[in-house]
Coordinates of C-alpha atoms in Angstrom, one line a residue:
M1 CA -54.5 -20.9 -7.7
E2 CA -54.1 -18.8 -10.8
D3 CA -51.0 -19.0 -12.9
D4 CA -50.6 -14.9 -12.9
F5 CA -49.9 -14.9 -8.9
E6 CA -46.9 -12.4 -8.3
F7 CA -45.5 -11.0 -5.4
P8 CA -46.1 -7.6 -4.9
T9 CA -43.3 -5.1 -5.8
A10 CA -42.2 -2.3 -3.6
S11 CA -44.6 0.2 -5.3
N12 CA -47.5 -2.0 -4.1
M13 CA -46.3 -2.1 -0.3
E14 CA -46.9 0.2 2.3
E15 CA -44.0 2.7 2.7
D16 CA -42.7 1.3 5.6
E17 CA -42.1 -1.9 4.4
M18 CA -40.0 -1.0 1.5
G19 CA -36.3 -1.8 1.6
I20 CA -33.9 -3.5 3.4
P21 CA -34.4 -4.1 7.2
E22 CA -31.8 -2.0 9.2
D23 CA -31.1 -5.3 11.5
D24 CA -30.4 -7.9 9.0
P25 CA -31.0 -11.6 10.4
V26 CA -28.6 -13.9 11.3
S27 CA -28.4 -17.1 9.9
P28 CA -28.9 -19.6 13.0
I29 CA -27.1 -22.6 13.0
L30 CA -30.1 -25.3 12.2
K31 CA -30.3 -29.2 12.4
V32 CA -32.6 -30.6 9.8
G33 CA -35.8 -30.3 11.2
E34 CA -35.2 -27.5 13.9
E35 CA -36.8 -24.5 13.8
K36 CA -35.8 -20.8 15.0
E37 CA -36.7 -17.7 15.0
M38 CA -34.3 -15.1 12.7
G39 CA -34.1 -11.6 13.9
K40 CA -36.1 -9.4 15.9
N41 CA -38.9 -9.2 13.2
G42 CA -40.8 -12.6 14.0
L43 CA -39.6 -14.6 11.2
K44 CA -39.2 -18.4 11.5
K45 CA -36.8 -20.7 9.7
K46 CA -37.1 -24.5 9.7
L47 CA -34.3 -26.6 7.8
V48 CA -36.1 -29.2 5.6
K49 CA -32.6 -30.3 3.6
E50 CA -29.1 -28.8 4.0
G51 CA -27.2 -27.2 1.1
Q52 CA -24.2 -27.0 -0.4
G53 CA -20.8 -25.1 0.6
W54 CA -21.1 -22.2 3.1
E55 CA -21.9 -19.1 0.4
T56 CA -25.6 -17.6 0.9
P57 CA -26.9 -14.8 -1.9
A58 CA -26.2 -11.0 -1.1
N59 CA -28.5 -8.2 -2.2
G60 CA -28.7 -7.6 -5.5
D61 CA -28.5 -11.1 -6.6
E62 CA -30.3 -13.0 -9.4
V63 CA -32.2 -16.1 -7.1
E64 CA -33.6 -18.4 -9.0
V65 CA -36.1 -20.8 -6.3
H66 CA -38.6 -23.6 -6.3
Y67 CA -41.7 -22.5 -3.8
T68 CA -44.9 -23.2 -2.3
G69 CA -46.8 -21.1 -0.5
T70 CA -49.9 -21.9 2.4
L71 CA -51.7 -20.0 5.0
L72 CA -51.3 -21.3 8.4
D73 CA -54.5 -23.8 8.1
G74 CA -52.6 -25.4 5.1
T75 CA -54.4 -23.9 2.4
K76 CA -52.3 -23.6 -0.8
F77 CA -52.2 -20.1 -2.5
D78 CA -49.2 -20.2 -4.9
S79 CA -46.8 -22.8 -5.8
S80 CA -43.8 -22.5 -8.4
R81 CA -43.5 -26.4 -8.6
D82 CA -47.6 -26.7 -9.6
R83 CA -46.4 -24.4 -12.7
G84 CA -43.1 -26.2 -13.6
T85 CA -41.0 -23.1 -13.6
P86 CA -38.6 -21.5 -11.1
F87 CA -38.9 -18.0 -9.9
K88 CA -36.7 -15.7 -10.2
F89 CA -36.0 -12.3 -8.7
K90 CA -32.9 -9.8 -7.5
L91 CA -32.6 -10.1 -3.8
G92 CA -32.8 -7.3 -1.2
L93 CA -34.4 -4.9 -4.2
G94 CA -38.2 -4.9 -2.6
Q95 CA -39.2 -7.0 -5.5
V96 CA -40.7 -9.6 -3.1
I97 CA -42.3 -9.4 0.5
K98 CA -39.4 -8.6 2.9
G99 CA -40.0 -12.0 4.5
W100 CA -38.4 -13.3 1.6
D101 CA -35.7 -10.8 1.4
E102 CA -34.6 -11.4 4.9
G103 CA -35.2 -15.4 5.0
I104 CA -33.3 -16.3 1.2
K105 CA -30.2 -14.4 1.9
T106 CA -29.3 -16.9 4.7
M107 CA -30.0 -20.1 2.3
K108 CA -26.9 -22.0 0.5
K109 CA -27.2 -23.5 -3.0
G110 CA -29.3 -26.1 -2.8
E111 CA -30.9 -25.4 0.8
N112 CA -34.7 -26.5 1.4
A113 CA -35.9 -24.7 3.9
V114 CA -39.9 -23.7 5.6
F115 CA -40.4 -19.7 6.0
T116 CA -43.3 -18.8 8.7
I117 CA -43.7 -15.4 7.6
P118 CA -45.7 -12.7 10.2
P119 CA -47.7 -10.4 8.4
E120 CA -45.7 -7.1 9.2
L121 CA -43.1 -9.0 6.6
A122 CA -45.8 -10.3 4.5
Y123 CA -48.9 -8.2 2.9
G124 CA -50.0 -6.7 6.3
E125 CA -53.5 -5.4 7.3
S126 CA -54.7 -5.5 3.3
G127 CA -53.6 -8.9 2.6
S128 CA -53.5 -9.9 -0.8
P129 CA -57.2 -10.3 -2.0
P130 CA -58.6 -12.8 -2.6
T131 CA -56.3 -15.2 -2.1
I132 CA -54.6 -13.7 1.2
P133 CA -56.7 -12.1 3.8
P134 CA -55.1 -9.5 5.9
N135 CA -53.1 -10.1 9.1
A136 CA -52.4 -13.5 7.5
T137 CA -49.2 -15.3 8.6
L138 CA -47.9 -17.3 5.6
Q139 CA -45.8 -20.4 5.2
F140 CA -43.4 -20.6 1.9
D141 CA -41.2 -23.9 1.4
V142 CA -38.6 -22.6 -0.3
E143 CA -35.7 -24.6 -2.2
L144 CA -32.9 -22.5 -3.5
L145 CA -31.7 -23.4 -6.7
S146 CA -29.3 -21.3 -7.6
W147 CA -28.0 -17.8 -8.0
T148 CA -26.2 -15.0 -10.0
S149 CA -24.1 -12.3 -8.2
V150 CA -24.8 -8.9 -9.2
K151 CA -21.9 -6.3 -8.5
D152 CA -22.0 -2.9 -8.3
I153 CA -18.6 -2.1 -9.2
C154 CA -18.5 1.8 -8.5
K155 CA -20.9 1.4 -5.7
D156 CA -23.3 4.1 -7.6
G157 CA -24.9 1.8 -10.0
G158 CA -23.1 3.0 -12.7
I159 CA -21.5 -0.6 -13.6
L160 CA -23.7 -3.4 -12.8
K161 CA -21.6 -6.6 -13.0
K162 CA -23.6 -9.9 -13.5
I163 CA -21.0 -13.3 -13.2
L164 CA -22.0 -15.8 -16.6
V165 CA -19.0 -17.8 -15.6
E166 CA -16.7 -18.0 -12.8
G167 CA -13.3 -17.4 -13.4
E168 CA -10.0 -19.4 -11.9
K169 CA -8.1 -18.4 -8.7
W170 CA -8.0 -15.5 -7.0
E171 CA -5.9 -13.3 -8.4
N172 CA -7.2 -9.6 -10.5
P173 CA -5.3 -7.8 -12.9
K174 CA -3.7 -4.3 -12.2
N175 CA -3.4 -1.0 -13.6
L176 CA -0.2 -1.7 -14.7
D177 CA -0.9 -5.3 -16.3
E178 CA -1.7 -6.0 -20.0
V179 CA -5.3 -8.0 -20.4
F180 CA -6.5 -10.2 -23.3
V181 CA -10.1 -9.8 -23.4
K182 CA -13.1 -11.0 -25.9
F183 CA -16.2 -8.5 -25.7
E184 CA -19.4 -7.5 -27.3
A185 CA -21.1 -4.1 -26.9
C186 CA -24.6 -3.6 -27.6
L187 CA -27.2 -0.5 -26.9
E188 CA -30.3 -1.3 -24.6
D189 CA -32.4 -2.4 -28.0
G190 CA -29.7 -4.9 -29.2
T191 CA -27.9 -2.8 -32.0
L192 CA -24.3 -3.8 -31.9
I193 CA -21.9 -0.9 -31.5
L194 CA -18.6 -3.0 -31.5
K195 CA -17.6 -6.9 -31.2
S196 CA -14.2 -8.3 -30.7
D197 CA -12.9 -11.7 -31.0
G198 CA -9.8 -10.6 -28.9
V199 CA -7.9 -7.4 -28.3
E200 CA -5.0 -6.6 -25.8
F201 CA -4.4 -3.8 -24.0
T202 CA -3.0 -2.1 -20.9
V203 CA -5.5 -1.9 -17.8
G204 CA -4.3 1.6 -16.9
D205 CA -5.1 2.7 -20.2
G206 CA -8.2 1.6 -20.8
Y207 CA -10.2 0.3 -24.2
F208 CA -13.4 1.7 -25.9
C209 CA -14.9 3.1 -22.8
P210 CA -14.0 3.2 -19.3
A211 CA -16.4 0.9 -18.1
L212 CA -14.2 -2.1 -19.6
A213 CA -10.9 -1.0 -17.3
K214 CA -13.1 -0.8 -14.3
A215 CA -14.8 -4.2 -14.6
V216 CA -11.5 -6.0 -15.9
K217 CA -10.0 -5.2 -12.7
T218 CA -12.7 -6.8 -10.6
M219 CA -12.3 -10.3 -12.8
K220 CA -10.6 -13.4 -12.4
K221 CA -8.6 -15.5 -15.4
G222 CA -11.7 -17.0 -17.7
E223 CA -14.5 -15.1 -15.8
K224 CA -17.1 -14.0 -18.2
V225 CA -19.4 -11.7 -17.3
L226 CA -22.8 -9.4 -18.5
L227 CA -22.1 -5.3 -17.5
T228 CA -24.9 -3.3 -17.3
V229 CA -23.1 0.3 -18.0
K230 CA -24.8 3.8 -17.6
P231 CA -23.7 6.7 -19.9
Q232 CA -21.6 8.4 -17.3
Y233 CA -19.2 5.1 -17.8
A234 CA -20.1 4.8 -21.4
F235 CA -19.7 7.6 -23.4
G236 CA -21.6 10.3 -21.7
E237 CA -24.7 12.8 -22.4
D238 CA -22.4 13.9 -25.5
G239 CA -22.6 10.2 -27.1
R240 CA -19.7 9.3 -30.1
L241 CA -20.1 9.9 -33.5
A242 CA -19.5 6.4 -35.8
V243 CA -15.6 5.5 -36.0
G244 CA -14.7 2.9 -38.8
S245 CA -16.7 0.0 -38.8
E246 CA -17.8 1.1 -35.2
C247 CA -21.5 2.4 -35.1
A248 CA -22.5 5.7 -33.3
V249 CA -23.5 6.0 -29.9
P250 CA -26.5 8.2 -29.2
P251 CA -26.4 10.7 -25.8
N252 CA -26.9 9.2 -22.8
A253 CA -27.1 6.0 -24.1
T254 CA -26.9 2.9 -21.7
F255 CA -24.6 -0.2 -22.8
H256 CA -24.5 -4.2 -22.2
I257 CA -21.6 -5.4 -22.1
T258 CA -20.8 -9.4 -22.5
L259 CA -17.0 -9.4 -21.1
E260 CA -14.7 -12.1 -21.2
L261 CA -10.9 -12.1 -19.3
V262 CA -9.6 -15.0 -21.0
S263 CA -5.9 -14.2 -19.8
W264 CA -3.3 -11.2 -18.5
K265 CA 0.6 -10.4 -18.4
S266 CA 1.0 -9.5 -14.6
V267 CA 3.6 -5.9 -14.7
S268 CA 5.1 -4.9 -11.8
D269 CA 6.8 -2.0 -10.2
V270 CA 9.9 -3.3 -9.3
T271 CA 11.2 0.0 -7.7
K272 CA 7.8 1.6 -7.0
D273 CA 8.7 4.4 -8.9
K274 CA 7.9 2.8 -12.5
K275 CA 11.0 3.3 -13.6
V276 CA 11.8 -0.3 -13.4
L277 CA 8.7 -2.8 -14.7
K278 CA 8.8 -6.0 -15.2
K279 CA 6.0 -8.1 -17.1
I280 CA 5.9 -11.8 -16.9
L281 CA 5.6 -13.6 -19.9
T282 CA 5.9 -17.3 -18.4
E283 CA 5.0 -17.6 -15.0
G284 CA 7.9 -19.6 -12.8
D285 CA 7.7 -22.2 -10.2
G286 CA 7.1 -22.5 -6.6
Y287 CA 7.2 -19.2 -4.4
D288 CA 10.8 -19.2 -4.0
R289 CA 13.0 -16.5 -5.0
P290 CA 16.9 -15.0 -4.8
N291 CA 17.8 -12.4 -2.0
D292 CA 21.1 -10.4 -1.3
G293 CA 24.1 -12.4 -2.3
T294 CA 21.9 -15.3 -4.2
V295 CA 24.2 -16.8 -7.3
V296 CA 21.6 -16.7 -10.3
Q297 CA 22.2 -18.4 -13.8
V298 CA 20.0 -17.0 -16.8
K299 CA 19.7 -16.5 -19.7
L300 CA 19.4 -12.9 -21.1
I301 CA 19.0 -10.5 -24.1
G302 CA 19.4 -6.5 -24.0
K303 CA 17.8 -4.2 -26.5
L304 CA 17.5 -0.6 -27.1
P305 CA 14.2 0.9 -27.7
D306 CA 14.2 0.5 -31.5
G307 CA 14.8 -3.6 -31.0
K308 CA 18.6 -3.1 -31.7
I309 CA 20.7 -6.1 -29.4
F310 CA 23.6 -4.7 -27.2
E311 CA 24.0 -7.7 -25.1
K312 CA 23.3 -11.2 -25.2
K313 CA 24.5 -14.0 -22.8
G314 CA 23.7 -17.6 -21.6
H315 CA 22.3 -18.7 -25.1
D316 CA 24.8 -20.2 -27.0
E317 CA 27.2 -21.3 -24.4
E318 CA 26.8 -21.8 -20.3
T319 CA 24.4 -20.0 -18.6
F320 CA 25.0 -16.4 -17.7
E321 CA 25.9 -16.1 -13.9
F322 CA 26.1 -13.2 -11.4
K323 CA 25.3 -12.5 -7.8
I324 CA 22.4 -10.4 -6.7
D325 CA 23.3 -6.9 -5.0
E326 CA 27.3 -7.2 -6.0
E327 CA 26.9 -4.4 -9.0
Q328 CA 28.0 -7.2 -11.2
V329 CA 24.9 -6.0 -13.6
I330 CA 23.2 -2.8 -13.9
D331 CA 20.8 -1.4 -10.8
G332 CA 17.5 -1.9 -12.8
L333 CA 18.2 -5.8 -13.7
D334 CA 19.5 -7.1 -10.4
K335 CA 16.8 -5.6 -8.8
A336 CA 14.3 -7.1 -11.4
V337 CA 16.0 -10.7 -11.4
K338 CA 15.8 -10.5 -7.5
T339 CA 11.9 -10.6 -7.9
M340 CA 11.7 -13.5 -10.3
K341 CA 11.1 -17.7 -9.6
K342 CA 12.7 -20.3 -11.3
G343 CA 11.6 -21.0 -15.0
E344 CA 9.9 -17.7 -15.4
H345 CA 10.7 -15.6 -18.5
A346 CA 10.1 -11.9 -18.3
L347 CA 10.3 -8.7 -20.0
I348 CA 12.4 -5.9 -18.4
I349 CA 12.0 -2.4 -18.8
I350 CA 14.5 -0.3 -17.9
Q351 CA 14.8 3.9 -17.3
P352 CA 18.2 5.3 -18.0
E353 CA 18.7 5.7 -14.2
Y354 CA 18.5 2.3 -13.2
A355 CA 20.5 1.5 -16.6
F356 CA 23.2 3.2 -18.2
G357 CA 22.5 6.7 -17.2
S358 CA 23.5 10.0 -18.8
S359 CA 26.5 8.6 -20.3
E360 CA 27.2 6.7 -23.7
S361 CA 27.8 2.9 -23.2
R362 CA 29.9 0.4 -25.3
Q363 CA 28.5 -3.1 -24.6
E364 CA 28.9 -6.6 -25.9
L365 CA 27.2 -5.9 -29.4
A366 CA 26.4 -2.2 -29.5
V367 CA 26.8 1.0 -28.2
V368 CA 24.1 2.2 -25.3
P369 CA 23.6 5.7 -26.3
A370 CA 23.1 8.5 -23.4
N371 CA 19.8 8.3 -21.6
S372 CA 18.5 5.5 -23.0
S373 CA 16.2 3.1 -22.1
V374 CA 16.9 -0.7 -22.3
Y375 CA 14.5 -3.8 -22.7
Y376 CA 15.9 -7.0 -21.1
E377 CA 14.3 -10.4 -21.9
V378 CA 15.4 -12.9 -19.4
E379 CA 14.9 -16.2 -18.3
M380 CA 15.9 -17.6 -14.8
V381 CA 17.2 -21.0 -15.4
S382 CA 18.4 -21.5 -11.5
F383 CA 19.7 -19.9 -8.2
V384 CA 21.3 -20.7 -5.2
K385 CA 20.1 -18.8 -2.1
E386 CA 22.7 -17.4 0.5
K387 CA 21.7 -18.7 3.5
E388 CA 19.0 -16.7 6.0
S389 CA 20.4 -16.0 9.1
W390 CA 17.7 -18.5 10.7
E391 CA 18.8 -21.2 8.8
M392 CA 23.1 -20.8 10.2
N393 CA 24.6 -21.7 13.4
T394 CA 26.1 -19.4 15.5
Q395 CA 29.4 -19.3 14.3
E396 CA 28.2 -19.0 10.5
K397 CA 26.4 -15.6 11.5
I398 CA 29.5 -14.3 13.3
E399 CA 31.3 -15.1 9.7
A400 CA 28.4 -13.9 7.7
A401 CA 28.6 -10.6 9.7
G402 CA 32.2 -10.1 9.4
K403 CA 31.8 -10.6 5.6
K404 CA 29.0 -8.1 5.0
K405 CA 31.0 -5.3 7.5
G406 CA 34.1 -6.0 5.2
G407 CA 31.7 -5.3 1.9
G408 CA 30.5 -2.4 3.9
N409 CA 34.0 -0.9 4.7
A410 CA 35.0 -1.0 1.0
L411 CA 32.0 0.7 -0.2
F412 CA 31.9 3.4 2.5
K413 CA 36.0 3.9 1.1
A414 CA 34.8 4.3 -2.0
C415 CA 32.1 7.3 -1.3
R416 CA 29.6 4.8 -1.7
Y417 CA 27.4 5.7 1.4
E418 CA 24.0 4.3 0.6
R419 CA 25.1 0.6 -0.3
A420 CA 27.7 0.9 2.7
S421 CA 24.8 1.4 5.3
K422 CA 22.9 -1.7 3.6
R423 CA 25.7 -3.7 4.0
Y424 CA 26.4 -2.6 7.8
E425 CA 22.5 -2.7 8.5
K426 CA 22.7 -6.8 6.9
A427 CA 25.6 -7.5 9.1
A428 CA 24.2 -6.3 12.0
K429 CA 20.7 -8.4 11.7
F430 CA 22.7 -11.8 11.6
I431 CA 23.5 -11.0 15.0
E432 CA 20.9 -9.5 16.4
Y433 CA 19.4 -12.2 18.6
D434 CA 22.6 -13.9 20.4
S435 CA 21.2 -15.6 23.3
S436 CA 22.0 -18.8 22.0
F437 CA 25.7 -17.5 21.6
N438 CA 28.2 -18.7 24.1
D439 CA 30.0 -16.3 26.1
E440 CA 32.9 -15.8 23.4
E441 CA 31.0 -15.5 20.7
K442 CA 28.9 -12.9 22.7
Q443 CA 31.8 -10.8 22.9
Q444 CA 32.5 -11.4 19.1
A445 CA 28.9 -10.4 18.2
K446 CA 29.0 -7.5 20.6
L447 CA 32.1 -6.0 18.9
L448 CA 30.6 -6.4 15.8
K449 CA 27.3 -4.8 16.5
V450 CA 29.4 -2.0 18.2
T451 CA 31.4 -1.2 14.8
C452 CA 28.7 -2.0 12.5
N453 CA 25.9 0.4 13.8
L454 CA 29.4 3.6 14.4
N455 CA 30.0 2.4 10.7
N456 CA 26.4 2.8 9.8
A457 CA 26.0 6.2 11.8
A458 CA 28.8 8.0 10.0
C459 CA 27.0 6.8 6.5
K460 CA 24.0 8.6 7.9
L461 CA 26.2 11.5 8.6
K462 CA 27.5 11.6 4.9
L463 CA 23.9 10.8 3.7
K464 CA 22.3 13.7 6.2
D465 CA 20.0 11.4 7.5
Y466 CA 21.0 12.8 11.6
K467 CA 17.7 11.2 13.3
Q468 CA 19.3 7.8 12.2
A469 CA 22.8 8.6 13.0
E470 CA 21.3 9.6 16.5
N471 CA 19.5 6.4 17.0
L472 CA 22.4 4.2 15.8
C473 CA 24.8 5.8 18.4
T474 CA 22.4 5.1 21.1
T475 CA 22.2 2.1 20.2
V476 CA 26.1 1.7 20.2
L477 CA 26.0 3.3 24.0
E478 CA 23.3 1.1 24.9
L479 CA 26.0 -1.6 24.6
D480 CA 29.0 0.7 25.6
D481 CA 28.2 3.4 27.6
R482 CA 31.9 4.8 27.5
N483 CA 32.2 4.5 23.4
V484 CA 34.1 8.1 22.9
K485 CA 33.3 7.4 18.9
A486 CA 29.4 6.6 19.4
L487 CA 29.2 10.1 21.9
Y488 CA 31.3 12.4 19.0
R489 CA 28.8 11.1 16.3
R490 CA 25.9 11.7 18.0
A491 CA 26.9 15.1 19.1
Q492 CA 27.6 16.0 15.5
A493 CA 24.2 14.7 14.7
Y494 CA 22.4 16.7 17.3
I495 CA 24.7 20.0 16.4
Q496 CA 23.1 19.5 12.9
L497 CA 19.3 18.7 14.4
V498 CA 20.2 21.9 16.4
D499 CA 19.5 20.3 19.8
L500 CA 22.6 21.9 21.0
D501 CA 22.2 21.4 24.8
L502 CA 22.4 17.8 24.2
A503 CA 25.0 17.9 21.7
E504 CA 27.2 19.8 24.6
A505 CA 26.2 17.2 27.0
D506 CA 27.9 14.2 24.7
I507 CA 31.1 16.5 24.0
K508 CA 31.6 16.9 27.4
R509 CA 30.9 13.3 28.4
A510 CA 33.6 12.0 25.3
L511 CA 36.3 14.8 26.9
E512 CA 35.7 13.8 30.0
I513 CA 36.6 9.5 28.9
D514 CA 39.6 11.2 26.6
P515 CA 40.7 14.6 27.6
D516 CA 43.0 14.5 24.5
N517 CA 40.9 13.4 21.8
R518 CA 41.9 16.2 19.0
D519 CA 38.3 15.3 16.8
V520 CA 36.3 16.0 19.8
K521 CA 37.8 19.2 20.8
L522 CA 37.3 20.6 17.3
E523 CA 33.8 19.3 17.3
Y524 CA 33.5 21.2 20.9
R525 CA 34.6 24.3 19.0
V526 CA 32.2 23.9 16.1
L527 CA 29.2 23.9 18.6
K528 CA 30.1 27.0 20.6
E529 CA 30.3 28.6 17.1
K530 CA 26.7 27.3 16.5
I531 CA 25.8 28.4 20.0
R532 CA 26.9 32.1 19.3
E533 CA 25.5 32.0 16.2
Y534 CA 22.3 31.2 17.1
N535 CA 22.4 33.2 20.1
K536 CA 22.9 36.2 18.0
R537 CA 20.3 35.6 15.8
D538 CA 17.8 35.0 18.5
A539 CA 19.1 38.7 19.9
Q540 CA 18.6 40.1 16.5
F541 CA 15.3 38.7 16.4
Y542 CA 14.1 39.8 19.8
G543 CA 15.5 43.0 19.2
N544 CA 13.5 43.4 16.2
I545 CA 10.7 42.5 17.5
F546 CA 10.7 45.0 20.4
A547 CA 11.8 47.7 17.8
K548 CA 8.2 47.0 15.9
M549 CA 6.3 47.2 19.3
N550 CA 8.3 50.4 20.3
K551 CA 7.4 52.2 16.9
L552 CA 3.9 51.1 17.0
E553 CA 3.8 52.5 20.4
Q554 CA 5.2 56.1 19.1
S555 CA 2.6 55.4 16.0
K556 CA -0.2 54.8 18.6
A557 CA 0.6 58.1 21.1
A558 CA 1.1 60.9 17.9
K559 CA -2.7 59.9 16.7
Q560 CA -3.9 60.5 20.7
E561 CA -4.6 63.9 21.4
P562 CA -2.8 65.3 25.1
S563 CA -4.6 63.9 27.8
P564 CA -4.0 63.5 31.6
M565 CA -3.1 59.8 30.8
A566 CA -0.1 60.8 28.4
I567 CA 2.2 59.8 31.0
D568 CA 1.2 56.1 31.1
G569 CA 2.0 55.9 26.9
K570 CA 5.7 57.3 28.1
V571 CA 6.4 55.1 31.2
C572 CA 5.0 52.0 29.0
R573 CA 7.9 53.2 26.0
L574 CA 10.3 53.4 28.7
L575 CA 9.8 50.2 30.3
V576 CA 10.0 48.7 26.6
I577 CA 13.5 50.3 26.2
L578 CA 14.5 49.2 29.5
V579 CA 13.2 45.5 28.8
C580 CA 15.2 45.5 25.4
L581 CA 18.5 47.0 26.8
F582 CA 18.5 44.2 29.6
L583 CA 18.0 41.4 27.3
I584 CA 21.2 42.6 25.2
L585 CA 23.2 43.4 28.2
S586 CA 22.4 39.8 29.2
M587 CA 22.8 38.2 26.1
I588 CA 26.3 39.7 25.8
T589 CA 27.3 38.8 29.3
I590 CA 26.0 35.2 28.3
L591 CA 28.7 35.1 25.3
I592 CA 31.4 36.8 27.0
W593 CA 31.2 33.9 29.9
Q594 CA 30.7 30.8 27.1
K595 CA 33.8 32.2 25.3
W596 CA 36.0 32.9 27.9
S597 CA 35.1 31.1 31.4
D598 CA 34.9 26.9 30.0
P599 CA 38.2 25.8 30.5
L600 CA 37.3 23.0 27.6
V601 CA 36.9 25.8 25.5
D602 CA 40.6 27.4 26.2
Q603 CA 42.0 23.9 25.6
V604 CA 40.7 23.7 21.9
L605 CA 41.6 27.8 21.1

């Protein structure tokens, strides 16, 4: 055959043969020598040699193959092997016949297969004179040598990424991370715009042009890629003037950027509000991290924004030791150290809200001004974790719950309701599952559950989290349906949630159990005041509505000329007035009855 034989491009084919078939063929599981039909279009595949691994190329990938093409009678019409040069094309873009696009995407690297391709997936009725007759079924012996993945990063063709060197592991940089890259940016004609042998930037802030940050978020450490960047992700329709040693960029310029991700420093948002950031300088060992109650040993240096050191611990003497979640260090440092692994070295940036706040604070080596951010360099030397509940025996769980409850009580007395609530929650979790407890231990656990949930409900009421307070009291009542405190606190929550009927039911139930409980009686008085207040509001609301309706009716009547039907308007107005008076009198009667007829209210008054 002639050496210049080429496959037809999409522009040479019939319109219905362009693009990708709607039903992609499913790659059949074949044994060597076995042949099966692929999909519903008559394409057949016979496996000659198995490939490596499990990956197959995808649409857009640049594949490299050796092939031999023959007619069914064995007549050879083309062969890359005879030419000694592998054939390259982009898969799924209509650069080859459909049978190739469908078949080669099912192959693994190194695989050799024979494809039998019907005319509908080849050259159709017209054939490819003079070598391929009309309506010819073809056979191709294909070996997939390799492929290069091409990824459309933004799904709009604006940034195409071709991997030149595979990276390590699986992680990709995030917006807060600081990356170190090498890159070279050229125009389509090869004009060099900018070359860097190493630059560091924060991914979210970007560098040079928008494409760099978008591409680097898809890369792995050590990965090297070639980017084709359209103007919308480069310098747009305006281009850019020359800047220093950087050449000018003409309008609507497309770039080719060779980019290598050398390394990056992971930056995490510890508090999820960007007020405590942790930048890892040296990775730690393993996967284990401290939990609440863990005793940690660290080396740390605290600095102000100007670099002045205000605190240094664990460097010149024994390592600095503190317990997580015990307020022994500032909140931001406590939270960040909790995310560190053994051996990890990190820079922690803490905003005033999680540091020393709005007041000046005298520290070991300097004064920290009011509203100052602080920087800590911390090395996690070691830590001893507090036992998790699943590591404890039953008695240890009960003791741990009691200890957490005691800590919560101390915090509640100090009006630290949020932290107290967390202590009570942790205490309850230790004894949440008691199926393995003996009878005595179950009784102890029940008492602790009741106390912790009641105290936590009191915290939630102080924090105005009334729905959670209601849920906690309901949990207690499921354990002890005669618990007056639970009924009382749930009634308080219901009042704030304006579920007044439910509040009244809980208060009446509590007074049935403990008729002399002064707190419950006082709460009943509060409830009745609330009911009167809401009834008064309702009366005013409906009164206003009826007044407006009456006024509107009068206005309509004034505009209408006298007619035999005028009597209907008067009757209507009279009915509205009567209904309004009836409702008002009914509400007054209800208020009087509520105030004087209920003996429980009399006890309070």
